[in-house]
mmCIF file of C-alpha atoms in Angstrom:
data_model
loop_
_atom_site.group_PDB
_atom_site.id
_atom_site.type_symbol
_atom_site.label_atom_id
_atom_site.label_comp_id
_atom_site.label_asym_id
_atom_site.label_seq_id
_atom_site.Cartn_x
_atom_site.Cartn_y
_atom_site.Cartn_z
ATOM 1 C CA MET A 1253 26.493 44.790 -102.058
ATOM 2 C CA ILE A 1254 24.342 44.741 -99.010
ATOM 3 C CA ALA A 1255 22.603 42.122 -100.140
ATOM 4 C CA LEU A 1256 25.485 40.127 -100.215
ATOM 5 C CA ARG A 1257 26.744 41.584 -96.111
ATOM 6 C CA ILE A 1258 23.014 40.404 -95.500
ATOM 7 C CA GLY A 1259 23.630 37.197 -96.563
ATOM 8 C CA LEU A 1260 26.703 36.627 -94.935
ATOM 9 C CA ALA A 1261 25.945 37.755 -91.964
ATOM 10 C CA THR A 1262 23.035 35.714 -91.643
ATOM 11 C CA LEU A 1263 25.472 32.613 -92.777
ATOM 12 C CA PHE A 1264 27.781 33.653 -89.985
ATOM 13 C CA LEU A 1265 25.070 33.540 -87.584
ATOM 14 C CA LEU A 1266 23.688 30.018 -89.137
ATOM 15 C CA VAL A 1267 27.041 28.281 -88.620
ATOM 16 C CA ALA A 1268 27.768 29.995 -85.279
ATOM 17 C CA VAL A 1269 24.268 28.593 -83.887
ATOM 18 C CA THR A 1270 24.748 24.749 -85.169
ATOM 19 C CA VAL A 1271 28.173 24.686 -84.182
ATOM 20 C CA GLN A 1272 27.296 26.457 -80.492
ATOM 21 C CA THR A 1273 24.582 24.226 -79.657
ATOM 22 C CA SER A 1274 25.771 20.901 -81.136
ATOM 23 C CA VAL A 1275 29.705 20.590 -81.091
ATOM 24 C CA LEU A 1276 30.747 23.205 -78.403
ATOM 25 C CA SER A 1277 28.051 22.427 -75.786
ATOM 26 C CA ASN A 1278 29.682 19.062 -75.327
ATOM 27 C CA ILE A 1279 32.449 20.703 -73.796
ATOM 28 C CA ALA A 1280 31.274 22.737 -71.046
ATOM 29 C CA VAL A 1281 32.977 23.871 -67.395
ATOM 30 C CA ALA A 1282 30.459 23.870 -65.191
ATOM 31 C CA GLY A 1283 27.648 24.048 -67.322
ATOM 32 C CA VAL A 1284 29.094 27.335 -69.550
ATOM 33 C CA THR A 1285 30.757 26.775 -73.176
ATOM 34 C CA CYS A 1286 32.060 29.433 -75.550
ATOM 35 C CA ASP A 1287 29.244 31.673 -77.160
ATOM 36 C CA LEU A 1288 30.425 31.421 -80.438
ATOM 37 C CA THR A 1289 27.015 33.475 -81.568
ATOM 38 C CA LEU A 1290 27.622 36.386 -79.578
ATOM 39 C CA ILE A 1291 30.845 36.371 -80.768
ATOM 40 C CA VAL A 1292 30.121 36.605 -84.459
ATOM 41 C CA VAL A 1293 27.717 39.440 -83.120
ATOM 42 C CA ILE A 1294 30.870 41.229 -82.065
ATOM 43 C CA ALA A 1295 32.472 40.760 -85.093
ATOM 44 C CA LEU A 1296 29.510 41.802 -87.466
ATOM 45 C CA ALA A 1297 28.883 45.023 -85.054
ATOM 46 C CA LEU A 1298 32.566 45.739 -84.614
ATOM 47 C CA SER A 1299 32.944 45.665 -88.513
ATOM 48 C CA ARG A 1300 29.772 47.361 -89.409
ATOM 49 C CA GLY A 1301 28.422 49.466 -86.435
ATOM 50 C CA PRO A 1302 25.645 49.703 -83.964
ATOM 51 C CA GLU A 1303 22.726 48.497 -85.930
ATOM 52 C CA TRP A 1304 24.052 45.733 -87.834
ATOM 53 C CA GLY A 1305 25.356 44.448 -84.113
ATOM 54 C CA ALA A 1306 21.906 44.986 -82.485
ATOM 55 C CA ILE A 1307 19.875 43.629 -85.222
ATOM 56 C CA ALA A 1308 22.286 40.373 -85.724
ATOM 57 C CA GLY A 1309 22.235 39.888 -82.117
ATOM 58 C CA PHE A 1310 18.434 39.448 -82.438
ATOM 59 C CA ALA A 1311 18.534 37.467 -84.770
ATOM 60 C CA GLY A 1312 21.147 35.465 -83.553
ATOM 61 C CA GLY A 1313 19.669 35.513 -80.200
ATOM 62 C CA LEU A 1314 15.929 34.155 -81.403
ATOM 63 C CA LEU A 1315 17.296 31.448 -83.350
ATOM 64 C CA LEU A 1316 19.424 30.342 -80.121
ATOM 65 C CA ASP A 1317 16.213 30.895 -78.427
ATOM 66 C CA VAL A 1318 13.974 28.199 -80.775
ATOM 67 C CA VAL A 1319 16.813 26.265 -81.633
ATOM 68 C CA PRO A 1320 16.545 22.572 -79.390
ATOM 69 C CA PRO A 1321 18.069 22.209 -76.809
ATOM 70 C CA ALA A 1322 16.224 25.687 -75.990
ATOM 71 C CA ASP A 1323 14.905 24.851 -72.543
ATOM 72 C CA HIS A 1324 14.217 28.695 -71.217
ATOM 73 C CA THR A 1325 11.636 31.600 -72.453
ATOM 74 C CA ALA A 1326 12.179 32.505 -76.238
ATOM 75 C CA GLY A 1327 13.242 35.657 -76.349
ATOM 76 C CA ARG A 1328 15.755 36.362 -73.498
ATOM 77 C CA TRP A 1329 18.489 35.758 -75.641
ATOM 78 C CA ALA A 1330 17.783 37.784 -78.343
ATOM 79 C CA LEU A 1331 17.787 40.760 -75.543
ATOM 80 C CA SER A 1332 20.841 39.738 -74.583
ATOM 81 C CA LEU A 1333 22.664 39.483 -77.703
ATOM 82 C CA ALA A 1334 20.943 42.353 -79.387
ATOM 83 C CA VAL A 1335 22.202 44.382 -75.937
ATOM 84 C CA ALA A 1336 25.596 43.739 -76.546
ATOM 85 C CA GLY A 1337 25.575 43.406 -79.968
ATOM 86 C CA TYR A 1338 24.590 47.813 -79.973
ATOM 87 C CA VAL A 1339 26.942 48.284 -77.380
ATOM 88 C CA ALA A 1340 29.703 46.571 -79.350
ATOM 89 C CA GLY A 1341 28.825 48.527 -82.721
ATOM 90 C CA LEU A 1342 28.630 51.882 -80.555
ATOM 91 C CA ILE A 1343 32.275 50.920 -79.118
ATOM 92 C CA ARG A 1344 33.347 50.412 -82.942
ATOM 93 C CA ARG A 1345 31.628 54.040 -83.440
ATOM 94 C CA GLU A 1346 33.513 55.612 -80.539
ATOM 95 C CA THR A 1347 36.662 54.586 -82.172
ATOM 96 C CA SER A 1348 36.093 55.266 -85.606
ATOM 97 C CA SER A 1349 39.461 57.510 -85.835
ATOM 98 C CA GLY A 1350 41.084 53.743 -86.529
ATOM 99 C CA PRO A 1351 40.762 50.141 -85.964
ATOM 100 C CA VAL A 1352 40.033 48.351 -82.555
ATOM 101 C CA GLY A 1353 43.270 46.974 -81.041
ATOM 102 C CA PRO A 1354 43.503 43.303 -79.945
ATOM 103 C CA LEU A 1355 43.278 44.397 -76.046
ATOM 104 C CA GLY A 1356 40.558 46.826 -77.511
ATOM 105 C CA VAL A 1357 38.707 43.391 -79.534
ATOM 106 C CA ALA A 1358 39.846 41.768 -75.818
ATOM 107 C CA LEU A 1359 37.965 43.948 -73.860
ATOM 108 C CA THR A 1360 34.953 44.493 -75.996
ATOM 109 C CA VAL A 1361 34.032 40.408 -75.750
ATOM 110 C CA VAL A 1362 34.533 40.358 -71.882
ATOM 111 C CA LEU A 1363 31.872 43.439 -71.599
ATOM 112 C CA GLY A 1364 29.335 41.727 -74.584
ATOM 113 C CA THR A 1365 29.443 38.806 -72.305
ATOM 114 C CA ALA A 1366 29.280 40.316 -69.469
ATOM 115 C CA ILE A 1367 26.124 41.716 -70.816
ATOM 116 C CA SER A 1368 24.066 38.847 -72.681
ATOM 117 C CA PHE A 1369 25.049 37.014 -69.245
ATOM 118 C CA PHE A 1370 23.960 39.328 -66.725
ATOM 119 C CA LEU A 1371 20.297 40.168 -69.046
ATOM 120 C CA TYR A 1372 20.346 36.415 -69.871
ATOM 121 C CA SER A 1373 20.092 35.939 -66.036
ATOM 122 C CA ALA A 1374 18.384 38.598 -65.030
ATOM 123 C CA THR A 1375 15.370 38.001 -67.347
ATOM 124 C CA GLY A 1376 15.673 34.502 -66.000
ATOM 125 C CA SER A 1377 15.267 35.649 -62.614
ATOM 126 C CA LEU A 1378 12.868 37.960 -63.475
ATOM 127 C CA LEU A 1379 11.059 34.494 -65.285
ATOM 128 C CA HIS A 1380 11.482 32.447 -61.827
ATOM 129 C CA ASP A 1381 13.968 29.807 -63.650
ATOM 130 C CA PRO A 1382 15.112 27.538 -61.623
ATOM 131 C CA SER A 1383 18.700 27.076 -63.638
ATOM 132 C CA VAL A 1384 19.540 30.878 -62.327
ATOM 133 C CA ASP A 1385 22.014 30.792 -59.550
ATOM 134 C CA TRP A 1386 23.954 34.003 -58.673
ATOM 135 C CA GLY A 1387 25.661 32.151 -56.632
ATOM 136 C CA GLU A 1388 27.753 31.281 -58.964
ATOM 137 C CA PHE A 1389 27.242 33.865 -61.029
ATOM 138 C CA GLY A 1390 31.385 35.497 -60.987
ATOM 139 C CA VAL A 1391 32.602 31.914 -61.281
ATOM 140 C CA ARG A 1392 30.404 31.119 -65.017
ATOM 141 C CA LEU A 1393 31.159 34.681 -66.191
ATOM 142 C CA GLY A 1394 35.101 34.331 -65.666
ATOM 143 C CA ILE A 1395 34.680 31.051 -67.615
ATOM 144 C CA ALA A 1396 32.386 32.425 -70.492
ATOM 145 C CA ALA A 1397 34.748 35.431 -70.741
ATOM 146 C CA GLY A 1398 37.577 33.551 -70.651
ATOM 147 C CA TYR A 1399 36.208 31.293 -73.560
ATOM 148 C CA ASP A 1400 34.874 33.798 -75.310
ATOM 149 C CA VAL A 1401 38.345 35.642 -76.101
ATOM 150 C CA VAL A 1402 39.381 32.302 -76.590
ATOM 151 C CA GLY A 1403 37.252 32.009 -79.547
ATOM 152 C CA ALA A 1404 37.494 35.555 -80.785
ATOM 153 C CA ILE A 1405 41.176 35.020 -81.214
ATOM 154 C CA VAL A 1406 40.294 33.230 -84.417
ATOM 155 C CA VAL A 1407 36.504 33.938 -84.983
ATOM 156 C CA ILE A 1408 37.092 38.162 -85.403
ATOM 157 C CA PRO A 1409 39.424 38.596 -87.454
ATOM 158 C CA LEU A 1410 38.054 35.717 -89.982
ATOM 159 C CA VAL A 1411 34.651 37.557 -89.886
ATOM 160 C CA MET A 1412 36.004 41.258 -89.951
ATOM 161 C CA TRP A 1413 38.081 40.436 -92.711
ATOM 162 C CA ILE A 1414 35.370 39.132 -94.992
ATOM 163 C CA MET A 1415 32.658 41.871 -94.284
ATOM 164 C CA GLY A 1416 35.237 44.274 -95.357
ATOM 165 C CA ARG A 1417 36.239 42.536 -98.610
ATOM 166 C CA VAL A 1418 32.328 43.064 -99.493
ATOM 167 C CA GLN A 1419 32.817 46.821 -99.342
ATOM 168 C CA PRO A 1420 31.306 49.011 -102.125
ATOM 169 C CA ALA A 1421 34.654 50.228 -104.220
ATOM 170 C CA ARG A 1422 33.753 53.885 -102.952
ATOM 171 C CA GLU A 1423 33.890 53.119 -99.277
ATOM 172 C CA ARG A 1424 37.123 51.061 -99.835
ATOM 173 C CA ARG A 1425 38.748 54.055 -101.587
ATOM 174 C CA ARG A 1426 37.861 56.412 -98.353
ATOM 175 C CA VAL A 1427 40.007 53.425 -96.026
ATOM 176 C CA LEU A 1428 42.837 53.345 -98.116
ATOM 177 C CA PRO A 1429 45.601 55.882 -98.202
#
């Protein structure tokens, strides 16, 4: 079962990176688009925990770092998404007494967006990336959070449902009443 979960997570990340870099980049507002890869990372973290979130975030971020048109230093997205995925997984762990509700998922997506956006911008500043503009950070963060929450409405329930279907029978018995 673990191999199937890893395969599904890999497939989700590959599809997310492909759609994000080829389709969603054409509908950017103020240079910001929906971060589909982050949404998939958060969904994996909410369904499997902080370790899965960090690993999925690192893998998805590394894909974003190397897939054209990557115009930044490799590793920035990997770090940003790994931390965001880990934090989202911690939220899952803290709410293990029950499922994270729709408001909790939306707040988790906003928090993940803020973490990844801040870390990506901060590492860009440290590396003297000319595209980092702290004067527009708040506006761009607001647009990114809005985009991500809208995208999460469809993506997170779908990914969590599919990942929930590939549980071993002993785990399913514990979840059912």
